[in-house]
Coordinates of N, CA and C in Angstrom, one line a residue:
X1 N -68.4 54.1 -25.9 CA -69.4 53.1 -26.0 C -70.7 53.9 -26.1
X2 N -71.7 53.4 -26.9 CA -73.0 54.0 -27.1 C -74.0 52.9 -27.1
X3 N -75.2 53.2 -26.6 CA -76.4 52.4 -26.8 C -77.3 53.0 -27.8
X4 N -77.7 52.1 -28.8 CA -78.7 52.5 -29.8 C -79.9 51.7 -29.7
X5 N -81.0 52.1 -30.2 CA -82.3 51.4 -30.2 C -82.8 51.2 -31.6
X6 N -83.4 50.1 -31.9 CA -83.9 49.8 -33.2 C -85.2 50.5 -33.4
X7 N -85.5 50.5 -34.7 CA -86.9 51.0 -35.1 C -87.7 49.8 -35.4
X8 N -88.9 50.1 -35.8 CA -89.9 49.0 -36.2 C -89.4 48.2 -37.4
X9 N -88.4 48.6 -38.1 CA -87.8 47.9 -39.2 C -87.0 46.7 -38.7
X10 N -86.6 46.7 -37.5 CA -85.9 45.5 -37.0 C -86.9 44.4 -36.7
X11 N -86.7 43.3 -37.4 CA -87.6 42.1 -37.2 C -86.7 40.9 -36.8
X12 N -87.2 40.2 -35.8 CA -86.5 39.1 -35.2 C -87.4 37.9 -35.3
X13 N -87.1 36.9 -36.0 CA -87.9 35.7 -36.1 C -89.3 36.0 -36.5
X14 N -89.4 37.0 -37.5 CA -90.7 37.3 -38.0 C -91.5 38.4 -37.2
X15 N -91.0 38.8 -36.1 CA -91.7 39.7 -35.2 C -90.9 41.1 -35.2
X16 N -91.6 42.2 -35.4 CA -91.0 43.5 -35.3 C -90.6 43.7 -33.8
X17 N -89.4 44.3 -33.6 CA -88.9 44.5 -32.3 C -88.4 45.9 -32.2
X18 N -89.3 46.9 -32.2 CA -88.8 48.3 -32.1 C -88.3 48.5 -30.7
X19 N -87.3 49.4 -30.5 CA -86.8 49.7 -29.2 C -85.8 48.7 -28.6
X20 N -85.4 47.7 -29.5 CA -84.4 46.7 -29.0 C -83.0 47.4 -29.0
X21 N -82.3 47.3 -27.8 CA -81.0 48.0 -27.7 C -79.9 47.2 -28.3
X22 N -78.9 47.9 -28.8 CA -77.6 47.3 -29.2 C -76.5 48.3 -28.9
X23 N -75.3 47.7 -28.6 CA -74.2 48.5 -28.2 C -73.1 48.6 -29.2
X24 N -72.5 49.7 -29.3 CA -71.3 49.9 -30.2 C -70.2 50.4 -29.3
X25 N -69.0 50.0 -29.7 CA -67.8 50.5 -28.9 C -67.4 51.9 -29.3
X26 N -66.3 52.4 -28.8 CA -65.9 53.8 -29.0 C -65.7 54.1 -30.5
X27 N -65.4 53.1 -31.3 CA -65.2 53.3 -32.7 C -66.5 53.1 -33.5
X28 N -67.6 53.0 -32.8 CA -68.9 52.8 -33.3 C -69.0 51.5 -34.1
X29 N -68.2 50.5 -33.6 CA -68.3 49.1 -34.1 C -69.3 48.3 -33.3
X30 N -70.1 47.5 -33.9 CA -71.0 46.6 -33.3 C -70.2 45.6 -32.4
X31 N -70.6 45.4 -31.1 CA -69.9 44.5 -30.2 C -70.6 43.2 -30.1
X32 N -70.2 42.2 -30.8 CA -70.9 40.9 -30.9 C -71.2 40.3 -29.5
X33 N -70.2 40.2 -28.6 CA -70.4 39.5 -27.4 C -71.5 40.1 -26.6
X34 N -71.6 41.4 -26.5 CA -72.7 42.1 -25.7 C -74.0 42.0 -26.4
X35 N -74.0 42.2 -27.7 CA -75.2 42.2 -28.5 C -75.8 40.8 -28.6
X36 N -75.0 39.8 -28.7 CA -75.5 38.4 -28.8 C -76.1 38.1 -27.4
X37 N -75.5 38.5 -26.3 CA -76.1 38.3 -25.0 C -77.5 39.0 -24.9
X38 N -77.5 40.3 -25.3 CA -78.8 41.0 -25.3 C -79.8 40.4 -26.1
X39 N -79.5 39.9 -27.2 CA -80.4 39.2 -28.1 C -81.0 38.0 -27.4
X40 N -80.1 37.2 -26.8 CA -80.5 36.0 -26.1 C -81.4 36.3 -24.9
X41 N -80.9 37.2 -24.1 CA -81.7 37.5 -22.8 C -83.0 38.2 -23.1
X42 N -83.0 39.0 -24.1 CA -84.2 39.8 -24.4 C -85.2 39.2 -25.3
X43 N -84.8 38.5 -26.3 CA -85.7 38.0 -27.3 C -85.8 36.5 -27.3
X44 N -84.9 35.8 -26.8 CA -84.9 34.3 -26.8 C -85.6 33.8 -25.4
X45 N -85.4 34.6 -24.4 CA -85.9 34.3 -23.1 C -87.3 34.8 -22.9
X46 N -88.2 33.9 -22.7 CA -89.6 34.2 -22.7 C -90.0 35.1 -21.5
X47 N -89.1 35.3 -20.5 CA -89.4 36.1 -19.3 C -89.1 37.6 -19.5
X48 N -88.5 37.9 -20.6 CA -88.0 39.3 -20.8 C -88.6 40.0 -22.0
X49 N -89.9 40.1 -22.1 CA -90.5 40.6 -23.3 C -90.6 42.2 -23.3
X50 N -90.4 42.8 -22.1 CA -90.6 44.2 -22.0 C -89.5 45.0 -22.5
X51 N -89.7 46.0 -23.4 CA -88.7 46.9 -23.8 C -88.0 47.6 -22.6
X52 N -88.7 47.9 -21.5 CA -88.1 48.5 -20.4 C -87.0 47.5 -19.8
X53 N -87.3 46.2 -19.8 CA -86.3 45.3 -19.3 C -85.1 45.2 -20.2
X54 N -85.4 45.3 -21.5 CA -84.3 45.3 -22.5 C -83.4 46.5 -22.2
X55 N -84.0 47.6 -22.0 CA -83.2 48.8 -21.7 C -82.4 48.7 -20.5
X56 N -82.9 48.1 -19.4 CA -82.2 47.9 -18.2 C -81.0 47.0 -18.4
X57 N -81.2 45.9 -19.1 CA -80.1 45.0 -19.4 C -79.0 45.7 -20.2
X58 N -79.4 46.5 -21.2 CA -78.4 47.2 -22.0 C -77.6 48.2 -21.2
X59 N -78.3 48.9 -20.3 CA -77.6 49.9 -19.5 C -76.7 49.3 -18.5
X60 N -77.0 48.1 -18.0 CA -76.1 47.4 -17.1 C -74.9 46.9 -17.9
X61 N -75.1 46.4 -19.1 CA -73.9 46.0 -19.9 C -73.1 47.2 -20.3
X62 N -73.7 48.3 -20.6 CA -73.0 49.5 -21.0 C -72.1 49.9 -19.8
X63 N -72.7 49.9 -18.6 CA -71.9 50.4 -17.4 C -70.7 49.4 -17.2
X64 N -71.0 48.1 -17.2 CA -69.9 47.2 -16.9 C -68.8 47.2 -18.0
X65 N -69.2 47.3 -19.3 CA -68.1 47.3 -20.3 C -67.4 48.6 -20.4
X66 N -68.1 49.7 -20.0 CA -67.4 51.0 -19.9 C -66.4 51.0 -18.8
X67 N -66.8 50.4 -17.7 CA -65.8 50.2 -16.5 C -64.6 49.4 -16.9
X68 N -64.9 48.3 -17.7 CA -63.8 47.5 -18.1 C -62.8 48.3 -19.0
X69 N -63.4 49.0 -19.9 CA -62.6 49.8 -20.9 C -61.8 50.9 -20.1
X70 N -62.4 51.6 -19.2 CA -61.7 52.6 -18.4 C -60.6 52.0 -17.6
X71 N -60.7 50.8 -17.2 CA -59.6 50.1 -16.4 C -58.7 49.2 -17.2
X72 N -58.9 49.3 -18.5 CA -58.0 48.4 -19.4 C -58.1 46.9 -19.1
X73 N -59.3 46.5 -18.9 CA -59.6 45.1 -18.6 C -60.4 44.4 -19.7
X74 N -60.2 43.1 -19.8 CA -60.9 42.3 -20.8 C -62.1 41.6 -20.2
X75 N -63.2 41.6 -20.9 CA -64.4 41.0 -20.3 C -64.2 39.5 -20.0
X76 N -63.3 38.8 -20.8 CA -63.1 37.4 -20.7 C -61.8 37.0 -20.0
X77 N -61.2 37.9 -19.3 CA -60.0 37.7 -18.6 C -60.2 36.6 -17.5
X78 N -59.2 35.8 -17.2 CA -59.2 34.9 -16.1 C -59.1 35.6 -14.8
X79 N -59.6 35.1 -13.7 CA -59.5 35.8 -12.4 C -58.0 35.9 -12.1
X80 N -57.7 37.0 -11.4 CA -56.4 37.4 -10.9 C -56.1 36.7 -9.6
X81 N -55.0 36.1 -9.4 CA -54.6 35.5 -8.1 C -54.0 36.6 -7.2
X82 N -54.5 36.6 -6.0 CA -54.0 37.5 -5.0 C -52.7 37.0 -4.3
X83 N -52.2 37.7 -3.4 CA -51.0 37.3 -2.7 C -51.2 36.0 -1.8
X84 N -52.4 35.7 -1.5 CA -52.6 34.5 -0.6 C -53.3 33.4 -1.4
X85 N -53.3 33.5 -2.7 CA -53.9 32.4 -3.5 C -55.3 32.6 -3.9
X86 N -55.9 33.7 -3.3 CA -57.3 33.9 -3.6 C -57.4 34.5 -5.1
X87 N -58.6 34.3 -5.6 CA -58.8 34.8 -7.0 C -60.0 35.7 -7.0
X88 N -59.9 36.8 -7.8 CA -61.0 37.7 -8.0 C -61.2 38.0 -9.4
X89 N -62.4 37.8 -9.9 CA -62.7 38.1 -11.3 C -63.0 39.5 -11.5
X90 N -63.0 39.9 -12.8 CA -63.3 41.3 -13.1 C -64.7 41.7 -12.7
X91 N -65.6 40.7 -12.9 CA -67.0 41.0 -12.5 C -67.2 41.2 -11.0
X92 N -66.4 40.4 -10.2 CA -66.4 40.6 -8.8 C -65.8 42.0 -8.4
X93 N -64.7 42.3 -9.1 CA -64.0 43.6 -8.8 C -65.0 44.8 -9.1
X94 N -65.7 44.6 -10.2 CA -66.7 45.6 -10.6 C -67.8 45.7 -9.6
X95 N -68.3 44.6 -9.1 CA -69.3 44.5 -8.1 C -68.9 45.3 -6.8
X96 N -67.6 45.0 -6.4 CA -67.1 45.6 -5.2 C -67.0 47.1 -5.4
X97 N -66.5 47.5 -6.6 CA -66.3 48.9 -6.9 C -67.7 49.6 -6.9
X98 N -68.7 49.0 -7.5 CA -70.0 49.5 -7.5 C -70.6 49.7 -6.1
X99 N -70.4 48.7 -5.3 CA -70.9 48.7 -3.9 C -70.3 49.8 -3.1
X100 N -69.0 50.2 -3.4 CA -68.3 51.2 -2.7 C -68.9 52.6 -3.1
X101 N -69.7 52.7 -4.2 CA -70.3 54.0 -4.6 C -71.5 54.3 -3.9
X102 N -72.1 53.3 -3.2 CA -73.4 53.5 -2.5 C -73.1 54.2 -1.2
X103 N -73.8 55.3 -1.0 CA -73.7 56.1 0.3 C -74.7 55.5 1.3
X104 N -74.3 54.9 2.4 CA -75.2 54.3 3.3 C -76.1 55.3 4.0
X105 N -75.8 56.6 3.9 CA -76.6 57.6 4.5 C -77.8 58.0 3.8
X106 N -77.9 57.5 2.5 CA -79.1 57.9 1.7 C -80.0 56.8 1.6

C-alpha cells in the first residue's frame, strides 16, 4: 500500500487541492473505499481544510488497512463471536493491538 499526494492540477468542485492524499493497494490500484472516505472527511467536511489534517487521516487509514492486509482481514467483515458470545470487530482488534504497542515507561 502507498500514499500519494496530488499536485495543483487536482481540482475538486472548482477549487485546486494540491497535497490531497490518496491511497493505492499493493498492486498500485486506487482503493475506492479509503479514497472516498478521505475525500468526504477532507474536502466535504468543513472542519478539515488543513493539508496536515488530510495527511494525518491518510496515514491513519494507511496504518489500519496495512494491518488488515498483514492479518488477512477484510475492512467490512462482521464482528467475530468469541467463545462466550462476545463480539469483537476488526477495528476493535486493531485498537487493542495498537494499544499494546505503547510502552508505559515512555
